[in-house]
Amino acid sequence: MLQSSITAWLQKPAAVMKADQPNPAPVPPPIRLEDLPASPASQSVGVSAIVPSSADERNDQKAPSQPTSALFSTPPLPANVEFAPLTQELIPSFKRILGLTLPVAYPPVFFTESMDEPIHGITIMALWYPNPVNDAAAPRTEKPRLVGAIRCRILPSANLYISTISLLAPYRSHGIATHLLQRVAAKAMDKHGVRCVTAHVWEANEEGLEWYKKRGFEIIGREDVYYHKLKPPGAILVRKWLGVADLLAHPDSVSTVYS
């Protein structure tokens, strides 16, 4: 059950557990630069196409200077939303969302690799149904619309790297992107033992950077020339360390729930 997974996670060696103790705060191991994705000139990496939702803004007005998962209040997931893995049928819609929300073009290999493990297991689609998902009185006669997605990779240094996280503008007031992030983080912790999550944010995307900050991310680096086809071309690297609260955020993403 979920409890066994948490117990096993808590029983990791003391050297690992120290990273989650608030007092004293140990210095975490640095991310190796050679492990981070190269700039889009050589391969496709992500930029964030999300802005703080109105519901999230209300929950963050008194956020501490160093927010954590336990302190951030996530609004309930809308009843019309269902999370699903990427399928061949959804790839055209996935491409369309990225084209509409992100200023970076993604080559065909990006979507091919998205269907391969371990990337496929940490790629999640957000589907919006006309009627609430659990409404048995309203049969699903219409196909859902793909409104958001998150696609990640596991770096050699065991970090979870967000390649893309996107959400269509009309659906950015429901906390969907936050749920996507929490779900994929819990899954990556459970299945791959990751301890932190990183992402590049286009330096011109101030709203996106603020969105990450409110969810406990810190700025750990900048690159003056990262997006060669964008102006300005710089990127900001953000990181968040994960803990038990992240594992509990979406317990249905933990494998032992189904054992």
mmCIF file of C-alpha atoms in Angstrom, residues 8-254:
data_model
loop_
_atom_site.group_PDB
_atom_site.id
_atom_site.type_symbol
_atom_site.label_atom_id
_atom_site.label_comp_id
_atom_site.label_asym_id
_atom_site.label_seq_id
_atom_site.Cartn_x
_atom_site.Cartn_y
_atom_site.Cartn_z
ATOM 1 C CA ALA A 8 10.572 2.577 2.443
ATOM 2 C CA TRP A 9 11.276 6.094 1.253
ATOM 3 C CA LEU A 10 11.752 7.316 4.820
ATOM 4 C CA GLN A 11 14.136 4.441 5.555
ATOM 5 C CA LYS A 12 16.664 5.575 2.989
ATOM 6 C CA PRO A 13 20.258 6.029 4.249
ATOM 7 C CA ALA A 14 20.846 8.915 6.621
ATOM 8 C CA ALA A 15 23.003 10.653 4.032
ATOM 9 C CA VAL A 16 19.972 10.878 1.789
ATOM 10 C CA MET A 17 17.458 11.802 4.456
ATOM 11 C CA LYS A 18 19.507 14.771 5.603
ATOM 12 C CA ALA A 19 18.464 16.626 2.475
ATOM 13 C CA ASP A 20 14.891 16.830 3.819
ATOM 14 C CA GLN A 21 15.686 18.008 7.351
ATOM 15 C CA PRO A 22 14.898 21.701 7.818
ATOM 16 C CA ASN A 23 17.358 22.213 10.677
ATOM 17 C CA PRO A 24 20.232 22.255 10.011
ATOM 18 C CA ALA A 25 19.897 22.631 6.222
ATOM 19 C CA PRO A 26 22.660 20.653 4.495
ATOM 20 C CA VAL A 27 24.192 21.766 1.250
ATOM 21 C CA PRO A 28 22.683 19.547 -1.483
ATOM 22 C CA PRO A 29 24.928 17.946 -4.104
ATOM 23 C CA PRO A 30 25.371 20.240 -7.103
ATOM 24 C CA ILE A 31 23.788 19.502 -10.468
ATOM 25 C CA ARG A 32 26.526 18.617 -12.908
ATOM 26 C CA LEU A 33 26.535 20.968 -15.869
ATOM 27 C CA GLU A 34 27.352 18.138 -18.226
ATOM 28 C CA ASP A 35 24.098 16.438 -17.230
ATOM 29 C CA LEU A 36 21.886 19.378 -18.168
ATOM 30 C CA PRO A 37 20.273 19.495 -21.604
ATOM 31 C CA ALA A 38 22.126 21.373 -24.286
ATOM 32 C CA SER A 39 20.672 24.470 -25.861
ATOM 33 C CA PRO A 40 17.965 24.059 -28.522
ATOM 34 C CA ALA A 41 20.592 24.587 -31.194
ATOM 35 C CA SER A 42 21.630 20.964 -30.709
ATOM 36 C CA GLN A 43 18.517 19.380 -29.223
ATOM 37 C CA SER A 44 14.990 20.285 -28.258
ATOM 38 C CA VAL A 45 14.374 21.291 -24.681
ATOM 39 C CA GLY A 46 11.505 22.935 -22.938
ATOM 40 C CA VAL A 47 10.246 26.355 -22.129
ATOM 41 C CA SER A 48 7.287 26.876 -19.875
ATOM 42 C CA ALA A 49 4.022 28.097 -21.351
ATOM 43 C CA ILE A 50 2.059 28.521 -18.161
ATOM 44 C CA VAL A 51 1.010 31.525 -16.127
ATOM 45 C CA PRO A 52 -0.220 31.698 -12.512
ATOM 46 C CA SER A 53 -3.911 30.840 -12.392
ATOM 47 C CA SER A 54 -6.326 33.074 -10.525
ATOM 48 C CA ALA A 55 -7.084 30.270 -8.063
ATOM 49 C CA ASP A 56 -3.368 29.731 -7.409
ATOM 50 C CA GLU A 57 -2.796 33.486 -6.997
ATOM 51 C CA ARG A 58 -5.288 33.604 -4.145
ATOM 52 C CA ASN A 59 -3.520 30.742 -2.399
ATOM 53 C CA ASP A 60 -0.092 32.373 -2.787
ATOM 54 C CA GLN A 61 -0.665 35.912 -1.610
ATOM 55 C CA LYS A 62 1.128 35.274 1.678
ATOM 56 C CA ALA A 63 3.659 32.729 0.452
ATOM 57 C CA PRO A 64 6.867 32.561 2.531
ATOM 58 C CA SER A 65 10.207 33.631 1.105
ATOM 59 C CA GLN A 66 11.161 29.955 0.734
ATOM 60 C CA PRO A 67 7.895 28.134 -0.149
ATOM 61 C CA THR A 68 7.620 24.364 0.123
ATOM 62 C CA SER A 69 5.173 21.783 -1.121
ATOM 63 C CA ALA A 70 3.618 21.497 2.314
ATOM 64 C CA LEU A 71 2.958 25.246 2.473
ATOM 65 C CA PHE A 72 1.562 25.641 -1.026
ATOM 66 C CA SER A 73 -2.180 25.031 -1.239
ATOM 67 C CA THR A 74 -3.259 23.450 -4.506
ATOM 68 C CA PRO A 75 -6.849 23.986 -5.672
ATOM 69 C CA PRO A 76 -8.854 20.788 -6.286
ATOM 70 C CA LEU A 77 -8.597 19.314 -9.763
ATOM 71 C CA PRO A 78 -11.704 20.180 -11.819
ATOM 72 C CA ALA A 79 -14.187 17.328 -12.122
ATOM 73 C CA ASN A 80 -14.002 17.575 -15.914
ATOM 74 C CA VAL A 81 -10.275 16.786 -16.029
ATOM 75 C CA GLU A 82 -8.701 13.380 -16.403
ATOM 76 C CA PHE A 83 -4.987 12.644 -16.638
ATOM 77 C CA ALA A 84 -3.842 10.056 -19.163
ATOM 78 C CA PRO A 85 -0.626 8.772 -20.734
ATOM 79 C CA LEU A 86 0.439 9.930 -24.177
ATOM 80 C CA THR A 87 -0.867 7.709 -26.989
ATOM 81 C CA GLN A 88 -0.323 7.704 -30.742
ATOM 82 C CA GLU A 89 -3.845 9.068 -31.110
ATOM 83 C CA LEU A 90 -3.004 12.055 -28.903
ATOM 84 C CA ILE A 91 0.293 12.983 -30.584
ATOM 85 C CA PRO A 92 -1.311 15.331 -33.192
ATOM 86 C CA SER A 93 -3.083 17.220 -30.385
ATOM 87 C CA PHE A 94 0.124 17.242 -28.326
ATOM 88 C CA LYS A 95 1.978 18.799 -31.274
ATOM 89 C CA ARG A 96 -0.771 21.358 -31.729
ATOM 90 C CA ILE A 97 -0.667 22.430 -28.064
ATOM 91 C CA LEU A 98 3.103 22.914 -28.157
ATOM 92 C CA GLY A 99 2.800 24.891 -31.380
ATOM 93 C CA LEU A 100 0.170 27.163 -29.865
ATOM 94 C CA THR A 101 1.810 27.761 -26.498
ATOM 95 C CA LEU A 102 5.584 27.526 -26.913
ATOM 96 C CA PRO A 103 7.973 29.672 -28.977
ATOM 97 C CA VAL A 104 10.301 26.719 -29.643
ATOM 98 C CA ALA A 105 9.723 24.249 -32.495
ATOM 99 C CA TYR A 106 10.023 20.552 -31.663
ATOM 100 C CA PRO A 107 11.377 18.054 -34.227
ATOM 101 C CA PRO A 108 9.684 14.704 -34.966
ATOM 102 C CA VAL A 109 12.217 12.832 -32.826
ATOM 103 C CA PHE A 110 10.910 14.694 -29.763
ATOM 104 C CA PHE A 111 7.510 13.026 -30.140
ATOM 105 C CA THR A 112 8.996 9.656 -31.101
ATOM 106 C CA GLU A 113 11.102 9.615 -27.950
ATOM 107 C CA SER A 114 8.061 10.639 -25.920
ATOM 108 C CA MET A 115 6.579 7.203 -26.598
ATOM 109 C CA ASP A 116 9.671 5.382 -25.308
ATOM 110 C CA GLU A 117 10.507 4.597 -21.690
ATOM 111 C CA PRO A 118 11.410 6.091 -19.353
ATOM 112 C CA ILE A 119 10.178 9.337 -20.976
ATOM 113 C CA HIS A 120 6.726 7.928 -21.724
ATOM 114 C CA GLY A 121 6.138 7.098 -18.066
ATOM 115 C CA ILE A 122 6.765 10.705 -17.046
ATOM 116 C CA THR A 123 4.745 12.285 -19.839
ATOM 117 C CA ILE A 124 1.178 13.094 -18.788
ATOM 118 C CA MET A 125 -1.723 14.524 -20.773
ATOM 119 C CA ALA A 126 -4.579 16.571 -19.267
ATOM 120 C CA LEU A 127 -7.930 15.813 -20.936
ATOM 121 C CA TRP A 128 -11.012 18.015 -20.508
ATOM 122 C CA TYR A 129 -14.427 16.325 -20.808
ATOM 123 C CA PRO A 130 -17.680 18.235 -21.491
ATOM 124 C CA ASN A 131 -19.186 16.577 -18.387
ATOM 125 C CA PRO A 132 -17.612 15.682 -15.027
ATOM 126 C CA VAL A 133 -15.507 12.536 -15.324
ATOM 127 C CA ASN A 134 -17.289 10.747 -12.448
ATOM 128 C CA ASP A 135 -20.810 11.674 -13.568
ATOM 129 C CA ALA A 136 -22.352 8.284 -14.328
ATOM 130 C CA ALA A 137 -25.610 9.934 -15.412
ATOM 131 C CA ALA A 138 -23.807 11.748 -18.240
ATOM 132 C CA PRO A 139 -22.298 9.178 -20.627
ATOM 133 C CA ARG A 140 -19.133 10.151 -22.495
ATOM 134 C CA THR A 141 -20.586 10.702 -25.933
ATOM 135 C CA GLU A 142 -18.037 13.331 -26.902
ATOM 136 C CA LYS A 143 -14.289 12.940 -27.098
ATOM 137 C CA PRO A 144 -12.293 14.900 -24.520
ATOM 138 C CA ARG A 145 -10.088 17.788 -25.532
ATOM 139 C CA LEU A 146 -6.378 17.746 -24.806
ATOM 140 C CA VAL A 147 -5.798 21.002 -22.918
ATOM 141 C CA GLY A 148 -2.448 20.498 -21.218
ATOM 142 C CA ALA A 149 0.605 18.291 -21.009
ATOM 143 C CA ILE A 150 3.879 17.762 -19.195
ATOM 144 C CA ARG A 151 6.826 15.889 -20.662
ATOM 145 C CA CYS A 152 9.961 15.163 -18.634
ATOM 146 C CA ARG A 153 13.278 13.312 -18.751
ATOM 147 C CA ILE A 154 15.504 11.661 -16.173
ATOM 148 C CA LEU A 155 18.971 13.214 -16.301
ATOM 149 C CA PRO A 156 22.117 11.149 -15.611
ATOM 150 C CA SER A 157 22.406 12.805 -12.199
ATOM 151 C CA ALA A 158 18.951 11.401 -11.248
ATOM 152 C CA ASN A 159 17.211 14.744 -11.602
ATOM 153 C CA LEU A 160 13.764 15.092 -13.128
ATOM 154 C CA TYR A 161 14.009 17.619 -15.962
ATOM 155 C CA ILE A 162 10.865 19.295 -17.329
ATOM 156 C CA SER A 163 11.173 19.323 -21.111
ATOM 157 C CA THR A 164 7.784 20.974 -21.630
ATOM 158 C CA ILE A 165 4.790 21.956 -19.564
ATOM 159 C CA SER A 166 1.930 23.593 -21.429
ATOM 160 C CA LEU A 167 -1.666 24.566 -20.851
ATOM 161 C CA LEU A 168 -4.122 26.226 -23.216
ATOM 162 C CA ALA A 169 -5.028 29.764 -22.109
ATOM 163 C CA PRO A 170 -8.784 29.195 -21.465
ATOM 164 C CA TYR A 171 -7.941 26.486 -18.904
ATOM 165 C CA ARG A 172 -5.354 28.369 -16.841
ATOM 166 C CA SER A 173 -7.613 29.193 -13.923
ATOM 167 C CA HIS A 174 -8.075 25.718 -12.440
ATOM 168 C CA GLY A 175 -4.658 24.663 -11.106
ATOM 169 C CA ILE A 176 -4.296 21.983 -13.808
ATOM 170 C CA ALA A 177 -0.615 22.728 -14.468
ATOM 171 C CA THR A 178 0.162 22.472 -10.756
ATOM 172 C CA HIS A 179 -1.524 19.076 -10.581
ATOM 173 C CA LEU A 180 0.444 17.915 -13.631
ATOM 174 C CA LEU A 181 3.690 18.948 -11.960
ATOM 175 C CA GLN A 182 2.814 17.289 -8.657
ATOM 176 C CA ARG A 183 1.673 14.085 -10.302
ATOM 177 C CA VAL A 184 4.760 13.645 -12.454
ATOM 178 C CA ALA A 185 7.046 14.512 -9.514
ATOM 179 C CA ALA A 186 5.397 11.872 -7.298
ATOM 180 C CA LYS A 187 5.651 9.299 -10.062
ATOM 181 C CA ALA A 188 9.318 10.070 -10.760
ATOM 182 C CA MET A 189 10.160 9.866 -7.056
ATOM 183 C CA ASP A 190 8.425 6.516 -6.741
ATOM 184 C CA LYS A 191 9.710 4.860 -9.910
ATOM 185 C CA HIS A 192 13.093 6.535 -10.453
ATOM 186 C CA GLY A 193 14.147 7.775 -7.022
ATOM 187 C CA VAL A 194 14.611 11.371 -8.147
ATOM 188 C CA ARG A 195 15.326 13.941 -5.456
ATOM 189 C CA CYS A 196 14.837 17.177 -7.342
ATOM 190 C CA VAL A 197 13.202 18.631 -10.438
ATOM 191 C CA THR A 198 14.771 21.214 -12.763
ATOM 192 C CA ALA A 199 13.626 23.301 -15.724
ATOM 193 C CA HIS A 200 14.773 26.053 -18.042
ATOM 194 C CA VAL A 201 12.595 29.159 -18.255
ATOM 195 C CA TRP A 202 12.918 31.656 -21.084
ATOM 196 C CA GLU A 203 14.200 34.886 -19.563
ATOM 197 C CA ALA A 204 11.354 36.879 -21.141
ATOM 198 C CA ASN A 205 8.727 34.637 -19.515
ATOM 199 C CA GLU A 206 8.399 36.536 -16.235
ATOM 200 C CA GLU A 207 4.996 35.035 -15.426
ATOM 201 C CA GLY A 208 6.310 31.526 -15.958
ATOM 202 C CA LEU A 209 9.283 32.187 -13.669
ATOM 203 C CA GLU A 210 6.965 33.542 -10.992
ATOM 204 C CA TRP A 211 4.798 30.427 -11.345
ATOM 205 C CA TYR A 212 7.801 28.222 -10.583
ATOM 206 C CA LYS A 213 8.913 30.367 -7.640
ATOM 207 C CA LYS A 214 5.504 30.076 -6.002
ATOM 208 C CA ARG A 215 5.788 26.316 -6.157
ATOM 209 C CA GLY A 216 9.093 26.171 -4.307
ATOM 210 C CA PHE A 217 11.589 26.474 -7.166
ATOM 211 C CA GLU A 218 14.770 28.494 -6.765
ATOM 212 C CA ILE A 219 16.966 30.080 -9.411
ATOM 213 C CA ILE A 220 20.297 28.254 -9.599
ATOM 214 C CA GLY A 221 21.744 29.525 -12.869
ATOM 215 C CA ARG A 222 21.409 31.608 -16.002
ATOM 216 C CA GLU A 223 22.565 31.125 -19.574
ATOM 217 C CA ASP A 224 22.908 34.233 -21.729
ATOM 218 C CA VAL A 225 22.573 32.364 -25.027
ATOM 219 C CA TYR A 226 20.324 29.322 -24.730
ATOM 220 C CA TYR A 227 17.442 29.773 -27.173
ATOM 221 C CA HIS A 228 19.257 30.699 -30.359
ATOM 222 C CA LYS A 229 16.091 31.467 -32.295
ATOM 223 C CA LEU A 230 14.469 33.635 -29.611
ATOM 224 C CA LYS A 231 15.035 37.224 -28.597
ATOM 225 C CA PRO A 232 16.207 37.621 -25.931
ATOM 226 C CA PRO A 233 18.048 34.267 -26.137
ATOM 227 C CA GLY A 234 18.736 33.723 -22.438
ATOM 228 C CA ALA A 235 17.331 31.104 -20.071
ATOM 229 C CA ILE A 236 16.996 30.788 -16.304
ATOM 230 C CA LEU A 237 17.587 27.413 -14.659
ATOM 231 C CA VAL A 238 15.321 26.627 -11.706
ATOM 232 C CA ARG A 239 15.339 23.726 -9.269
ATOM 233 C CA LYS A 240 13.145 22.314 -6.543
ATOM 234 C CA TRP A 241 14.122 19.657 -4.020
ATOM 235 C CA LEU A 242 11.461 17.009 -3.439
ATOM 236 C CA GLY A 243 10.276 15.561 -0.151
ATOM 237 C CA VAL A 244 7.574 13.422 1.426
ATOM 238 C CA ALA A 245 4.940 16.109 0.814
ATOM 239 C CA ASP A 246 5.547 15.770 -2.929
ATOM 240 C CA LEU A 247 5.131 12.000 -2.717
ATOM 241 C CA LEU A 248 1.804 12.471 -0.945
ATOM 242 C CA ALA A 249 0.525 15.189 -3.287
ATOM 243 C CA HIS A 250 -0.770 12.568 -5.736
ATOM 244 C CA PRO A 251 -0.752 9.144 -4.002
ATOM 245 C CA ASP A 252 -2.456 7.532 -6.998
ATOM 246 C CA SER A 253 0.797 8.081 -8.894
ATOM 247 C CA VAL A 254 2.656 5.792 -6.478
#
